[in-house]
PDB file of C-alpha atoms in Angstrom:
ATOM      1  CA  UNK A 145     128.335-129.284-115.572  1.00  0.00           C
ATOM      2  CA  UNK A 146     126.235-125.964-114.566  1.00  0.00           C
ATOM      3  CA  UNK A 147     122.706-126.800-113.006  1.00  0.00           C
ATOM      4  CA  UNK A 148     119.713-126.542-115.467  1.00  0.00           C
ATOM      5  CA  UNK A 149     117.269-123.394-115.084  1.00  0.00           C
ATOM      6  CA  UNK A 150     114.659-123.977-112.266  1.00  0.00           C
ATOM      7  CA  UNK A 151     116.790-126.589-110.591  1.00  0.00           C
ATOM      8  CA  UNK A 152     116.296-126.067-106.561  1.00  0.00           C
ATOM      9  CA  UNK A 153     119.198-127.666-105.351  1.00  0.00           C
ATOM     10  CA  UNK A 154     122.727-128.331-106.232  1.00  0.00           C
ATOM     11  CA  UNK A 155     123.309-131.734-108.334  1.00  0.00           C
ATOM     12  CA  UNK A 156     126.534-132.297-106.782  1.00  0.00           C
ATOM     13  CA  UNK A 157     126.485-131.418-103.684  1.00  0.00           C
ATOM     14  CA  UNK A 158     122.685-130.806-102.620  1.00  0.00           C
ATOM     15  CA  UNK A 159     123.267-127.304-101.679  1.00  0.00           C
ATOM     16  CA  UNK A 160     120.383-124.668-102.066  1.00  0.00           C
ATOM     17  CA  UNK A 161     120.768-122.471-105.246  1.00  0.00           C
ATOM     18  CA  UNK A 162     118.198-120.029-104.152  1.00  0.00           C
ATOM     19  CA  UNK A 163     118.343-120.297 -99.994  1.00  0.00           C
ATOM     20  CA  UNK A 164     115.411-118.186 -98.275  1.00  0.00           C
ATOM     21  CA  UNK A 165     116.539-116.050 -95.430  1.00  0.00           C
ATOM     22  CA  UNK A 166     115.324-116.994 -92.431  1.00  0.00           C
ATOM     23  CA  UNK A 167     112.052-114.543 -91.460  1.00  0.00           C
ATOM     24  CA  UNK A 168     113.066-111.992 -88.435  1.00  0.00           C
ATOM     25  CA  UNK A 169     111.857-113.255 -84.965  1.00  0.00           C
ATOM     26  CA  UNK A 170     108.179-111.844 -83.555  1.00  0.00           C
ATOM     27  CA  UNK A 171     107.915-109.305 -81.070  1.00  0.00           C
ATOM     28  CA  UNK A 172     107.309-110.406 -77.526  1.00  0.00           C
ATOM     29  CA  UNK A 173     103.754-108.938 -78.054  1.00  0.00           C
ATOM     30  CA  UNK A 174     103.125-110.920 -80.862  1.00  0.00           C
ATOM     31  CA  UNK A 175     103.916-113.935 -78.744  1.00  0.00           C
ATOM     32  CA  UNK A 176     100.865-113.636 -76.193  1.00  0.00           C
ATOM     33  CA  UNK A 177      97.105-114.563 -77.347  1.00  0.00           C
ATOM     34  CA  UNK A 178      95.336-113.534 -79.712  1.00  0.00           C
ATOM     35  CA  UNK A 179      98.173-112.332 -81.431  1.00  0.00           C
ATOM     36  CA  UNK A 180     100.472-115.432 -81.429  1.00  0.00           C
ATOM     37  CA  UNK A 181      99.978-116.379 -84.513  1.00  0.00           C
ATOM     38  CA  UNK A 182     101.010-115.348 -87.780  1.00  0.00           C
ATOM     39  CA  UNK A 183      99.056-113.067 -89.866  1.00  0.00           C
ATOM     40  CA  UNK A 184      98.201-114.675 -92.954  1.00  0.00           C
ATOM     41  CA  UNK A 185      95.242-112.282 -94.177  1.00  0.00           C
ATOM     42  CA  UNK A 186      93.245-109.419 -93.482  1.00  0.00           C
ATOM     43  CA  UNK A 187      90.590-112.026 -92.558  1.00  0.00           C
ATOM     44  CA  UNK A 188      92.971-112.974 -89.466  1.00  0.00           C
ATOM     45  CA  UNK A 189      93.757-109.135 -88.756  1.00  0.00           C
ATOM     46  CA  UNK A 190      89.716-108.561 -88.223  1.00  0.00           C
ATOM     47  CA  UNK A 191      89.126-111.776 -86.072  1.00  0.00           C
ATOM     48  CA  UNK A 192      91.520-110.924 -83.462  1.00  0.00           C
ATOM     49  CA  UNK A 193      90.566-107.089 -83.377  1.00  0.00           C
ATOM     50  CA  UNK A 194      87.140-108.566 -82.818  1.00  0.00           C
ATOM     51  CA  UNK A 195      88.228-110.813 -80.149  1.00  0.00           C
ATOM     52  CA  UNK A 196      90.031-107.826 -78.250  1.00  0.00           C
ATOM     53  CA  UNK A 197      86.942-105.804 -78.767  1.00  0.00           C
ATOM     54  CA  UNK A 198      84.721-108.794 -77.159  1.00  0.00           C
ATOM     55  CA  UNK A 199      87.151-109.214 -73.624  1.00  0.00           C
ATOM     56  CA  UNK A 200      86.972-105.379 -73.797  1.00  0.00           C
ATOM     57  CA  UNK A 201      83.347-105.166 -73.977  1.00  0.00           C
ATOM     58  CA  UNK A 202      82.852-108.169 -71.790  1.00  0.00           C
ATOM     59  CA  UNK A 203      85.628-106.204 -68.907  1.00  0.00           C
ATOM     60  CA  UNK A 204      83.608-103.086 -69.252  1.00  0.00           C
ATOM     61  CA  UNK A 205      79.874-104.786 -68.756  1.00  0.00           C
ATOM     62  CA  UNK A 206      81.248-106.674 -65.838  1.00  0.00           C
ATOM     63  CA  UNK A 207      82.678-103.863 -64.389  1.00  0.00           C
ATOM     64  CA  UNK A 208      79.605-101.835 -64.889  1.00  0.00           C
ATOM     65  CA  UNK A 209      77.865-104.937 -63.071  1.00  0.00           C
ATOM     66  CA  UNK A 210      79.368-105.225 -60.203  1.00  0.00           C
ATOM     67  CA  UNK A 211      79.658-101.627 -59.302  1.00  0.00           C
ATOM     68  CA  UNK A 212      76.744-101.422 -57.431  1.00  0.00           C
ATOM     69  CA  UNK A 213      76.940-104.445 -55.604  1.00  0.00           C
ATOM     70  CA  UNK A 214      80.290-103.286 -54.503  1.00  0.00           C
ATOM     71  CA  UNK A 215      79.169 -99.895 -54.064  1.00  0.00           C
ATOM     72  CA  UNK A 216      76.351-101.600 -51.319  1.00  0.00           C
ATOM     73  CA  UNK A 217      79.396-103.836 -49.852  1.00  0.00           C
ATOM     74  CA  UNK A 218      81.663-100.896 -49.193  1.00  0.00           C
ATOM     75  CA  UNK A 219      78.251 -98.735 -47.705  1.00  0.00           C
ATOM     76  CA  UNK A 220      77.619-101.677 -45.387  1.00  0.00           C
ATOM     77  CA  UNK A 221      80.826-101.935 -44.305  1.00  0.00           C
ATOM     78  CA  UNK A 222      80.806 -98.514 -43.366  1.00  0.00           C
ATOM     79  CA  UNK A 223      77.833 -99.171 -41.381  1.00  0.00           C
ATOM     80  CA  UNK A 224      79.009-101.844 -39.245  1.00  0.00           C
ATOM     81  CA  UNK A 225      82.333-100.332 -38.469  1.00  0.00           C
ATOM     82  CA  UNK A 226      81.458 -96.663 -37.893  1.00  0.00           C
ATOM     83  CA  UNK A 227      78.718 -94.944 -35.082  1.00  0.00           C
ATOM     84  CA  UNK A 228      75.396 -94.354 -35.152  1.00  0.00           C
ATOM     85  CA  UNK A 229      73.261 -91.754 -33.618  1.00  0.00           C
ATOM     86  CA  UNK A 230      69.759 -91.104 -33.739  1.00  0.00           C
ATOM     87  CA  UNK A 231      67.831 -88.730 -36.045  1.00  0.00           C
ATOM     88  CA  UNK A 232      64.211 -87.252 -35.338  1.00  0.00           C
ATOM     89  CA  UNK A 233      61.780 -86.622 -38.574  1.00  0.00           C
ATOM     90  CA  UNK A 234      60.639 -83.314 -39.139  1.00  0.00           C
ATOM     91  CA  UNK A 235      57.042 -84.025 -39.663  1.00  0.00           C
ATOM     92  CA  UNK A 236      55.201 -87.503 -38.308  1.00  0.00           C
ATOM     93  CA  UNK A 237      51.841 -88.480 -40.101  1.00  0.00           C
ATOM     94  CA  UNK A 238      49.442 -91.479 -40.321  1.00  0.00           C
ATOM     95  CA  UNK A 239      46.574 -92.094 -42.947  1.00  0.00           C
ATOM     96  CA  UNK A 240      44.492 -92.925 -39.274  1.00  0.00           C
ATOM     97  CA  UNK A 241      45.082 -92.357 -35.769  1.00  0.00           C
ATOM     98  CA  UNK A 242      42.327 -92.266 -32.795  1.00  0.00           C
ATOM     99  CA  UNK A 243      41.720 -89.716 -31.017  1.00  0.00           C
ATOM    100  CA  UNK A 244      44.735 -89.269 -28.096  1.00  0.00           C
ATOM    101  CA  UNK A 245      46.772 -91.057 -29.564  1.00  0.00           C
ATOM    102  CA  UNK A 246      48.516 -89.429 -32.465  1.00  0.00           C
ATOM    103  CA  UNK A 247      50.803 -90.592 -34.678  1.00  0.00           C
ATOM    104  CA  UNK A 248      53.566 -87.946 -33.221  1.00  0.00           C
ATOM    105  CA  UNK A 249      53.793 -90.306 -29.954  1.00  0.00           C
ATOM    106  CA  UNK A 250      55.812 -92.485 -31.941  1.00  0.00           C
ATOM    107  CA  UNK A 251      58.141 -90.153 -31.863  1.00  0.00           C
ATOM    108  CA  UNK A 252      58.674 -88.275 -28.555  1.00  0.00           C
ATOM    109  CA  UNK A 253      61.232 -90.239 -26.697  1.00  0.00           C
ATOM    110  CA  UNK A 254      58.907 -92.065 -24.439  1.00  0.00           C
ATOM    111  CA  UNK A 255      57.260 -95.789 -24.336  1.00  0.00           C
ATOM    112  CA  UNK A 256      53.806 -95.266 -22.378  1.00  0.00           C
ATOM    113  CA  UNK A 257      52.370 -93.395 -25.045  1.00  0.00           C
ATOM    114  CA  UNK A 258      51.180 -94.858 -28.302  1.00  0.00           C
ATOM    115  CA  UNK A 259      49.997 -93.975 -31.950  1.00  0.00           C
ATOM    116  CA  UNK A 260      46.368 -95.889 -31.996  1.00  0.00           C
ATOM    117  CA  UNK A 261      44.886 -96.879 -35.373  1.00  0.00           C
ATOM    118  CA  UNK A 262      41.835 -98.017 -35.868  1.00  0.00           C
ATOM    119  CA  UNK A 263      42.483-101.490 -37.959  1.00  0.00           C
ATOM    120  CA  UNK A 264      45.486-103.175 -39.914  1.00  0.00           C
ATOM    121  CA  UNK A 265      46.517-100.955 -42.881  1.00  0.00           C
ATOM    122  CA  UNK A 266      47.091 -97.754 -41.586  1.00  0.00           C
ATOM    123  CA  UNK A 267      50.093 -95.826 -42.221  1.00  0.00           C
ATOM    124  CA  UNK A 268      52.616 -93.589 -40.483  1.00  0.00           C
ATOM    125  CA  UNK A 269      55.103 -91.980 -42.991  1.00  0.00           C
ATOM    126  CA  UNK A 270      57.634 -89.495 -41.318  1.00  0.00           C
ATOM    127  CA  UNK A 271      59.159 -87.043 -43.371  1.00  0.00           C
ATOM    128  CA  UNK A 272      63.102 -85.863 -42.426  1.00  0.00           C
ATOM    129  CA  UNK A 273      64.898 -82.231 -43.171  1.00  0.00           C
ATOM    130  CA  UNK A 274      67.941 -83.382 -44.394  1.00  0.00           C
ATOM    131  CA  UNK A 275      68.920 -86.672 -46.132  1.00  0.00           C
ATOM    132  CA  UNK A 276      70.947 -89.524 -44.222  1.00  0.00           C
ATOM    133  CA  UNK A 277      72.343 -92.702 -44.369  1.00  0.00           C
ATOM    134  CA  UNK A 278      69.597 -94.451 -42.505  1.00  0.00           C
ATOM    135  CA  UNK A 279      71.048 -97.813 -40.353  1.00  0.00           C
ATOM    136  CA  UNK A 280      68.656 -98.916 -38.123  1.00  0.00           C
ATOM    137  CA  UNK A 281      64.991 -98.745 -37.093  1.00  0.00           C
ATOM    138  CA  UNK A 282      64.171 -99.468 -33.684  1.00  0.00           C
ATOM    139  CA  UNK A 283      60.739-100.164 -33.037  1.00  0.00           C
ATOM    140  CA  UNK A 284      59.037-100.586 -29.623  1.00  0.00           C
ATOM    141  CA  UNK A 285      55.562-102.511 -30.043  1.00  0.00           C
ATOM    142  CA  UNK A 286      52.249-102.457 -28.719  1.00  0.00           C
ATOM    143  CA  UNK A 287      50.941 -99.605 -26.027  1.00  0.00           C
ATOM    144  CA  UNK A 288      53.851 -99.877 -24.179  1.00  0.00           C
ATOM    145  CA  UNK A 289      57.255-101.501 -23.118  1.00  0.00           C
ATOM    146  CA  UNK A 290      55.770-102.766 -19.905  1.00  0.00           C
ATOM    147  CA  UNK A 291      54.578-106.079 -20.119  1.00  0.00           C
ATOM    148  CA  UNK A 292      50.859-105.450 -18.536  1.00  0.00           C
ATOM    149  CA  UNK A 293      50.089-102.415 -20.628  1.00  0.00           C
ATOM    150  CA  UNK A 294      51.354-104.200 -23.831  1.00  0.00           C
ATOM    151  CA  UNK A 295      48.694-106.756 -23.530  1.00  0.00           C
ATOM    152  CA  UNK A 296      46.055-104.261 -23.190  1.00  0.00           C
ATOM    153  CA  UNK A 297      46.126-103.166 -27.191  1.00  0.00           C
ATOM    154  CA  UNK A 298      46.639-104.796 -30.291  1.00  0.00           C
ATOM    155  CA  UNK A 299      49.554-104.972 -32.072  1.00  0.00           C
ATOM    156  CA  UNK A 300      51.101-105.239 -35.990  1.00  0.00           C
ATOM    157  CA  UNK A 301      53.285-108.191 -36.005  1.00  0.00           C
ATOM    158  CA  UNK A 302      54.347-107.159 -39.170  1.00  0.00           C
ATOM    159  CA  UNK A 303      54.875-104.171 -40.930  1.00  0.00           C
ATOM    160  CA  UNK A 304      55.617-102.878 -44.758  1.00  0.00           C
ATOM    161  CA  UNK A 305      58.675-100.690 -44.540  1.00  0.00           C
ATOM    162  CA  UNK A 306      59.315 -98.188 -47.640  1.00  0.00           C
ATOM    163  CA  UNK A 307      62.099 -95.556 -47.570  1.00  0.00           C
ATOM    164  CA  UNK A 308      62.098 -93.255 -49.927  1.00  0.00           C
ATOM    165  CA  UNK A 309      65.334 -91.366 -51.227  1.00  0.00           C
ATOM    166  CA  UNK A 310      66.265 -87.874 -52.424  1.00  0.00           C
ATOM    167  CA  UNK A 311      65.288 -88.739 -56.062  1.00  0.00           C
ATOM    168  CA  UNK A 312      62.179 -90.207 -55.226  1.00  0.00           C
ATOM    169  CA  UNK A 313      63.784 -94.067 -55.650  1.00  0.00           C
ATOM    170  CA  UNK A 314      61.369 -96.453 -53.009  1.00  0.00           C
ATOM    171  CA  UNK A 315      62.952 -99.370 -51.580  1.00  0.00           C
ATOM    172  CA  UNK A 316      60.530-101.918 -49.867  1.00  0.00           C
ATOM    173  CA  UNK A 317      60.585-104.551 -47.455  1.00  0.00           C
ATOM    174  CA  UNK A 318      59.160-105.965 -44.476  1.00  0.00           C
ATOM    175  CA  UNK A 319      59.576-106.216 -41.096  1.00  0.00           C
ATOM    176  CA  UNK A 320      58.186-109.016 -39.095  1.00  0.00           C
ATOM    177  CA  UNK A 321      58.411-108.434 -35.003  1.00  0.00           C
ATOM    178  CA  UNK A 322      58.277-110.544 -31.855  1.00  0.00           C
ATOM    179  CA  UNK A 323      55.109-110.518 -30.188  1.00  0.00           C
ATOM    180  CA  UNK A 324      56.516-108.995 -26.745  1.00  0.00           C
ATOM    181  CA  UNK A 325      56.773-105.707 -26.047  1.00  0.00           C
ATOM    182  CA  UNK A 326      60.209-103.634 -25.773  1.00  0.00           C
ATOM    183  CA  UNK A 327      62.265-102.740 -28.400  1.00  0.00           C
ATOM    184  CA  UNK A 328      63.804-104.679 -31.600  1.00  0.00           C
ATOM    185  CA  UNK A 329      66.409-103.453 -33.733  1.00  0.00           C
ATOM    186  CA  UNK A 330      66.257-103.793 -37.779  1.00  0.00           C
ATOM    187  CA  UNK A 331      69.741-102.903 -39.534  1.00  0.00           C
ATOM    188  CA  UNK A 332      68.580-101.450 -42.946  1.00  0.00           C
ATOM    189  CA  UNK A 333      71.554 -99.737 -45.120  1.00  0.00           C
ATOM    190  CA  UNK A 334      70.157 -97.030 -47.134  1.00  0.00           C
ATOM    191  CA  UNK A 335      71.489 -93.487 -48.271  1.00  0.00           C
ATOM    192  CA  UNK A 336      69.897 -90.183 -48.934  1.00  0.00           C
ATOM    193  CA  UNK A 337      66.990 -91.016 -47.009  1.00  0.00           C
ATOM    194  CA  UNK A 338      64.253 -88.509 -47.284  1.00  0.00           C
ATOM    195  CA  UNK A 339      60.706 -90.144 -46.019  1.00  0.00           C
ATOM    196  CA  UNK A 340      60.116 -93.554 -44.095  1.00  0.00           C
ATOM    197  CA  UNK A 341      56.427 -95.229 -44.408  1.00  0.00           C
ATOM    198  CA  UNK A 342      55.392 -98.215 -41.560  1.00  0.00           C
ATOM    199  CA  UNK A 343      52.353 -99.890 -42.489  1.00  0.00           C
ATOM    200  CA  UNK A 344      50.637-102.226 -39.790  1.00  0.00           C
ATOM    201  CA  UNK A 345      49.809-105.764 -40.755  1.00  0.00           C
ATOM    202  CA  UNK A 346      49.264-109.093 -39.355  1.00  0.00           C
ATOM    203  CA  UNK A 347      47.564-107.758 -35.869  1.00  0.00           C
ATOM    204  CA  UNK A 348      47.257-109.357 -32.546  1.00  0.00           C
ATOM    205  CA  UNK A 349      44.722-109.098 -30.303  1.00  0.00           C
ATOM    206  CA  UNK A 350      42.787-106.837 -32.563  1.00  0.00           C
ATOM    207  CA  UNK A 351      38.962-107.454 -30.906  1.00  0.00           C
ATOM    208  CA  UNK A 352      36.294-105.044 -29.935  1.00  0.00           C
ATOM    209  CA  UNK A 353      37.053-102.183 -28.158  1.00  0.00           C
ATOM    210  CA  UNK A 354      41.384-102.528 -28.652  1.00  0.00           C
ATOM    211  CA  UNK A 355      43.336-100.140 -31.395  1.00  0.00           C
ATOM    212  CA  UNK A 356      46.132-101.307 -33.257  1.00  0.00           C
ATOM    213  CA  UNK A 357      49.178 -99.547 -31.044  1.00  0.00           C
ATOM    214  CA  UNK A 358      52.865 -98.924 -32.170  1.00  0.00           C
ATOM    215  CA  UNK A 359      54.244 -96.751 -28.807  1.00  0.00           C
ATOM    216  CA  UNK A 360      58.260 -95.488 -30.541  1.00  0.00           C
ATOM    217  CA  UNK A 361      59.953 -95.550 -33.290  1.00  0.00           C
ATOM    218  CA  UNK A 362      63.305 -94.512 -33.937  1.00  0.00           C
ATOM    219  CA  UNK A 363      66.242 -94.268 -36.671  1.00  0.00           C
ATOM    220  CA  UNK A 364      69.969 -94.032 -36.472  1.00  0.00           C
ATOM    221  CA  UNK A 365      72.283 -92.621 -39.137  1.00  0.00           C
ATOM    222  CA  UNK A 366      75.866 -92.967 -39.475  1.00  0.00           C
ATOM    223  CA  UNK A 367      77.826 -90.764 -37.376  1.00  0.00           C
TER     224      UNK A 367
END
């Protein structure tokens, strides 16, 4: 007896009467997220491009993030591993200096003489030619590197640092030195260098009669 219309299976023997062909396997790329599932709707197409477009977005800020920071890790390395040799400014000036005792001292090669300002707050910016990748800043303190002649002034036992680049971009710190004379070393770790500003603060022995004295500084670039 033939099967009725619409019947699904066989009434003898249970056997499909319409089988379904199996669908084709998925793609190895349709196997790995977001696309391991099976698209059902448009809705589903737009969700995952909107999840790709997210991780992409979120690769690309991150990236953009941490370029800098290892732009500064790669610079410093640089640093630490390479030479350094010193560089003289083309032009030293302060915003006071007493009479002898220019701000230029700072800057001739020699400890027993000294810039001399009058009270904390004075400035000594010194200008360079050519931009560099500036490393260090030495600094010898006080009137002197001998012991007896550093007593004799006052001295900044901290100063405001600003270096400014190329582009005019300031970067600002602080330096905060020993209170004995000779010299001290302060690693810094910038590029394109154009101008470097010391102001004195925090003096010592500032009385009657004393000047605020800074006798050298110097800078170092990467060889």
């Amino acid at each position: 007896m033939p099967n009725p219309p619409g019947r699904r299976f066989c009434r003898r023997c249970a056997a499909p009467l319409d089988p379904v062909a199996p669908p084709e396997a998925l793609p190895w790329w349709r196997t790995v997220w977001p696309f391991r599932r099976g698209v059902r709707s448009g809705s589903g197409r737009a969700v995952r491009l909107l999840v790709i477009l997210a991780v992409v977005s979120a690769l690309c800020a991150g990236g953009f993030l941490l370029l800098p920071a290892g732009q500064a890790l790669f610079e410093d390395t640089r640093d630490k591993l390479g030479d350094a040799r010193q560089v003289t400014p083309a032009r030293t000036t302060a915003s006071a200096e007493s009479p002898g005792h220019p701000a230029a001292n700072t800057t001739d090669g020699v400890s027993n003489s000294y810039w001399a300002a009058p009270a904390a707050g004075a400035t000594v910016t010194y200008t360079f030619g050519t931009p560099f990748r500036l490393v260090d800043v030495i600094v010898t303190n006080g009137s002197s590197s001998d012991p007896q002649e550093y007593a004799g002034e006052a001295r900044a036992l901290r100063m405001d640092l600003v270096v400014t680049t190329r582009d005019g971009e300031q970067h600002r710190s602080e330096l905060t030195l020993a209170d004995k004379p000779g010299p001290q070393t302060f690693p810094t770790g910038f590029s394109d260098v154009h101008t470097v500003s010391l102001t004195l603060r925090s003096p010592a022995g500032l009385a009657p009669g004393h000047r605020l004295a800074l006798a050298e500084v110097e800078f170092f670039q990467r060889a």
